[in-house]
Amino acid sequence: MAQAEPPVLSLDVLLSALKAAGEPTRLRILALLSHGDLSVKDLTTVLGQSQPRISRHLKLLTEAGLIRRFPEGAWAYYRLADQGEGAELARSLTQRLDRADALIGRDRERLESVLAEHQRAASLYFARNAASWDEVRSLHVDEEDVEAAIRKALGARPFDTLVDLGTGTGRVLQLLADLYQRGIGVDSSQAMLNVARARLAGAEYSR
């Protein structure tokens, strides 16, 4: 079976990307972002470094095209680049990292603790709003029927990009994760986006 050729990068682009990634902390950041979107606060907690230092590393990685920054309310999150010349290189570098490496493994354990805290915060948000959730859900048809109808309407064909407007808790992105390469959830509620991010945390949804 023929395999797709990797994208060809110019000398300047390749050198810039390699210089940006060729530093221990920045390579660790790439490894962490391969698991999903993270904020500066998340990264400072996992890596145990100051906010200015982590921000500097993120700036260099962003300028090299290896990661993307996107604002969300008062926060800013980062993820591995999914488009552009540096995207393939970022994926290639993280895929070649030894997951059994002691430092990478320790970062992963700390990241799991951070994600678990996000999950607890999301659960608390649901608990505080349980009454209103139940009231709203009671006004609609059974969720399983709705989800089955959505999948039937879309069929089995894969999508390159799926945009979920008013994503809420991110349930639709979770439901259709096997059908798209890149999912984007949009919502006007920061609280909802926090819940969705917690629900979709993990390598299986980090795209």
GROMACS .gro file of C-alpha atoms in nm:
model
  207
    1MET     CA    1   0.000   0.000   0.000
    2ALA     CA    2   0.139   0.337  -0.101
    3GLN     CA    3   0.200   0.581   0.182
    4ALA     CA    4   0.156   0.957   0.162
    5GLU     CA    5   0.481   1.147   0.141
    6PRO     CA    6   0.549   1.382   0.435
    7PRO     CA    7   0.522   1.752   0.351
    8VAL     CA    8   0.839   1.919   0.226
    9LEU     CA    9   0.957   2.208   0.446
   10SER     CA   10   1.181   2.493   0.346
   11LEU     CA   11   1.521   2.514   0.513
   12ASP     CA   12   1.424   2.822   0.714
   13VAL     CA   13   1.098   2.670   0.836
   14LEU     CA   14   1.261   2.341   0.932
   15LEU     CA   15   1.549   2.510   1.114
   16SER     CA   16   1.311   2.739   1.303
   17ALA     CA   17   1.092   2.446   1.408
   18LEU     CA   18   1.385   2.230   1.516
   19LYS     CA   19   1.541   2.516   1.714
   20ALA     CA   20   1.210   2.577   1.890
   21ALA     CA   21   1.157   2.210   1.975
   22GLY     CA   22   1.521   2.138   2.056
   23GLU     CA   23   1.501   2.238   2.422
   24PRO     CA   24   1.393   2.006   2.707
   25THR     CA   25   1.103   2.209   2.844
   26ARG     CA   26   0.965   2.292   2.500
   27LEU     CA   27   0.978   1.927   2.396
   28ARG     CA   28   0.797   1.836   2.716
   29ILE     CA   29   0.534   2.098   2.634
   30LEU     CA   30   0.480   1.941   2.292
   31ALA     CA   31   0.441   1.601   2.457
   32LEU     CA   32   0.182   1.739   2.699
   33LEU     CA   33  -0.014   1.917   2.424
   34SER     CA   34  -0.033   1.591   2.230
   35HIS     CA   35  -0.290   1.489   2.494
   36GLY     CA   36  -0.518   1.789   2.433
   37ASP     CA   37  -0.572   2.160   2.489
   38LEU     CA   38  -0.397   2.311   2.791
   39SER     CA   39  -0.374   2.657   2.945
   40VAL     CA   40  -0.063   2.831   3.072
   41LYS     CA   41  -0.182   2.756   3.425
   42ASP     CA   42  -0.210   2.386   3.343
   43LEU     CA   43   0.143   2.379   3.205
   44THR     CA   44   0.295   2.572   3.495
   45THR     CA   45   0.131   2.327   3.736
   46VAL     CA   46   0.260   2.021   3.552
   47LEU     CA   47   0.609   2.151   3.477
   48GLY     CA   48   0.664   2.339   3.802
   49GLN     CA   49   0.795   2.650   3.626
   50SER     CA   50   0.695   3.014   3.642
   51GLN     CA   51   0.426   3.164   3.422
   52PRO     CA   52   0.664   3.405   3.243
   53ARG     CA   53   0.903   3.122   3.159
   54ILE     CA   54   0.629   2.893   3.029
   55SER     CA   55   0.478   3.183   2.831
   56ARG     CA   56   0.816   3.245   2.668
   57HIS     CA   57   0.846   2.881   2.565
   58LEU     CA   58   0.492   2.886   2.425
   59LYS     CA   59   0.564   3.202   2.228
   60LEU     CA   60   0.864   3.040   2.059
   61LEU     CA   61   0.673   2.722   1.977
   62THR     CA   62   0.384   2.928   1.837
   63GLU     CA   63   0.612   3.141   1.621
   64ALA     CA   64   0.772   2.825   1.483
   65GLY     CA   65   0.429   2.694   1.380
   66LEU     CA   66   0.442   2.388   1.607
   67ILE     CA   67   0.152   2.488   1.830
   68ARG     CA   68  -0.150   2.718   1.813
   69ARG     CA   69  -0.280   2.968   2.066
   70PHE     CA   70  -0.648   3.048   2.087
   71PRO     CA   71  -0.823   3.279   2.335
   72GLU     CA   72  -1.132   3.164   2.519
   73GLY     CA   73  -1.293   3.430   2.734
   74ALA     CA   74  -1.036   3.550   2.986
   75TRP     CA   75  -0.819   3.242   2.920
   76ALA     CA   76  -0.586   3.131   2.645
   77TYR     CA   77  -0.535   2.769   2.549
   78TYR     CA   78  -0.272   2.597   2.341
   79ARG     CA   79  -0.276   2.286   2.123
   80LEU     CA   80  -0.050   2.116   1.871
   81ALA     CA   81  -0.078   2.278   1.530
   82ASP     CA   82  -0.320   2.091   1.306
   83GLN     CA   83  -0.253   2.296   0.994
   84GLY     CA   84   0.047   2.460   0.835
   85GLU     CA   85   0.403   2.354   0.771
   86GLY     CA   86   0.486   2.281   1.134
   87ALA     CA   87   0.185   2.060   1.206
   88GLU     CA   88   0.326   1.736   1.065
   89LEU     CA   89   0.662   1.795   1.232
   90ALA     CA   90   0.495   1.855   1.570
   91ARG     CA   91   0.303   1.529   1.541
   92SER     CA   92   0.611   1.342   1.425
   93LEU     CA   93   0.822   1.465   1.716
   94THR     CA   94   0.565   1.372   1.979
   95GLN     CA   95   0.503   1.031   1.827
   96ARG     CA   96   0.874   0.950   1.846
   97LEU     CA   97   0.908   1.036   2.214
   98ASP     CA   98   0.963   0.740   2.444
   99ARG     CA   99   0.652   0.733   2.664
  100ALA     CA  100   0.845   0.515   2.912
  101ASP     CA  101   1.097   0.794   2.971
  102ALA     CA  102   1.095   0.884   3.342
  103LEU     CA  103   1.052   1.259   3.289
  104ILE     CA  104   0.783   1.222   3.024
  105GLY     CA  105   0.605   0.970   3.245
  106ARG     CA  106   0.615   1.201   3.545
  107ASP     CA  107   0.474   1.488   3.337
  108ARG     CA  108   0.194   1.258   3.224
  109GLU     CA  109   0.110   1.163   3.583
  110ARG     CA  110   0.095   1.529   3.684
  111LEU     CA  111  -0.118   1.607   3.380
  112GLU     CA  112  -0.361   1.333   3.481
  113SER     CA  113  -0.394   1.501   3.821
  114VAL     CA  114  -0.465   1.837   3.653
  115LEU     CA  115  -0.726   1.680   3.424
  116ALA     CA  116  -0.883   1.499   3.720
  117GLU     CA  117  -0.920   1.835   3.894
  118HIS     CA  118  -1.089   1.974   3.583
  119GLN     CA  119  -1.326   1.677   3.593
  120ARG     CA  120  -1.407   1.743   3.958
  121ALA     CA  121  -1.478   2.109   3.879
  122ALA     CA  122  -1.706   2.004   3.592
  123SER     CA  123  -1.888   1.757   3.818
  124LEU     CA  124  -1.936   2.030   4.080
  125TYR     CA  125  -2.078   2.262   3.815
  126PHE     CA  126  -2.328   1.993   3.713
  127ALA     CA  127  -2.419   1.924   4.077
  128ARG     CA  128  -2.490   2.292   4.140
  129ASN     CA  129  -2.709   2.314   3.832
  130ALA     CA  130  -2.867   1.969   3.843
  131ALA     CA  131  -3.219   2.099   3.893
  132SER     CA  132  -3.211   2.328   3.590
  133TRP     CA  133  -3.047   2.059   3.375
  134ASP     CA  134  -3.325   1.812   3.456
  135GLU     CA  135  -3.592   2.075   3.390
  136VAL     CA  136  -3.448   2.165   3.049
  137ARG     CA  137  -3.392   1.805   2.947
  138SER     CA  138  -3.751   1.714   3.041
  139LEU     CA  139  -3.878   1.955   2.775
  140HIS     CA  140  -3.720   1.756   2.494
  141VAL     CA  141  -3.741   1.408   2.348
  142ASP     CA  142  -3.526   1.126   2.477
  143GLU     CA  143  -3.154   1.200   2.428
  144GLU     CA  144  -3.082   0.853   2.291
  145ASP     CA  145  -3.342   0.904   2.017
  146VAL     CA  146  -3.187   1.240   1.925
  147GLU     CA  147  -2.835   1.097   1.913
  148ALA     CA  148  -2.946   0.801   1.703
  149ALA     CA  149  -3.118   1.039   1.458
  150ILE     CA  150  -2.804   1.253   1.431
  151ARG     CA  151  -2.586   0.954   1.347
  152LYS     CA  152  -2.841   0.825   1.097
  153ALA     CA  153  -2.858   1.164   0.924
  154LEU     CA  154  -2.480   1.192   0.896
  155GLY     CA  155  -2.422   0.835   0.786
  156ALA     CA  156  -2.087   0.662   0.808
  157ARG     CA  157  -1.889   0.891   0.579
  158PRO     CA  158  -1.589   1.056   0.747
  159PHE     CA  159  -1.549   1.432   0.776
  160ASP     CA  160  -1.233   1.636   0.773
  161THR     CA  161  -1.373   1.900   1.011
  162LEU     CA  162  -1.684   1.902   1.230
  163VAL     CA  163  -1.800   2.231   1.386
  164ASP     CA  164  -2.049   2.205   1.673
  165LEU     CA  165  -2.216   2.543   1.732
  166GLY     CA  166  -2.354   2.574   2.083
  167THR     CA  167  -2.152   2.269   2.183
  168GLY     CA  168  -2.263   2.288   2.547
  169THR     CA  169  -2.113   1.991   2.728
  170GLY     CA  170  -1.938   1.866   2.414
  171ARG     CA  171  -2.166   1.562   2.387
  172VAL     CA  172  -2.205   1.584   2.008
  173LEU     CA  173  -1.828   1.602   1.955
  174GLN     CA  174  -1.793   1.299   2.181
  175LEU     CA  175  -2.073   1.110   2.006
  176LEU     CA  176  -1.930   1.167   1.658
  177ALA     CA  177  -1.560   1.135   1.744
  178ASP     CA  178  -1.515   0.842   1.507
  179LEU     CA  179  -1.642   1.043   1.209
  180TYR     CA  180  -1.412   1.345   1.202
  181GLN     CA  181  -1.043   1.427   1.187
  182ARG     CA  182  -1.077   1.769   1.354
  183GLY     CA  183  -1.355   1.881   1.584
  184ILE     CA  184  -1.433   2.239   1.688
  185GLY     CA  185  -1.679   2.322   1.965
  186VAL     CA  186  -1.814   2.678   1.993
  187ASP     CA  187  -2.022   2.810   2.282
  188SER     CA  188  -2.092   3.149   2.438
  189SER     CA  189  -2.073   3.004   2.789
  190GLN     CA  190  -1.726   2.976   2.943
  191ALA     CA  191  -1.865   2.737   3.204
  192MET     CA  192  -1.999   2.509   2.932
  193LEU     CA  193  -1.668   2.515   2.748
  194ASN     CA  194  -1.491   2.416   3.069
  195VAL     CA  195  -1.728   2.122   3.107
  196ALA     CA  196  -1.681   2.021   2.742
  197ARG     CA  197  -1.304   2.040   2.771
  198ALA     CA  198  -1.311   1.821   3.081
  199ARG     CA  199  -1.539   1.569   2.909
  200LEU     CA  200  -1.321   1.554   2.599
  201ALA     CA  201  -0.987   1.538   2.784
  202GLY     CA  202  -0.774   1.248   2.664
  203ALA     CA  203  -0.577   1.136   2.362
  204GLU     CA  204  -0.881   0.987   2.186
  205TYR     CA  205  -1.036   1.334   2.153
  206SER     CA  206  -0.723   1.549   2.114
  207ARG     CA  207  -0.770   1.647   1.754
   0.00000   0.00000   0.00000
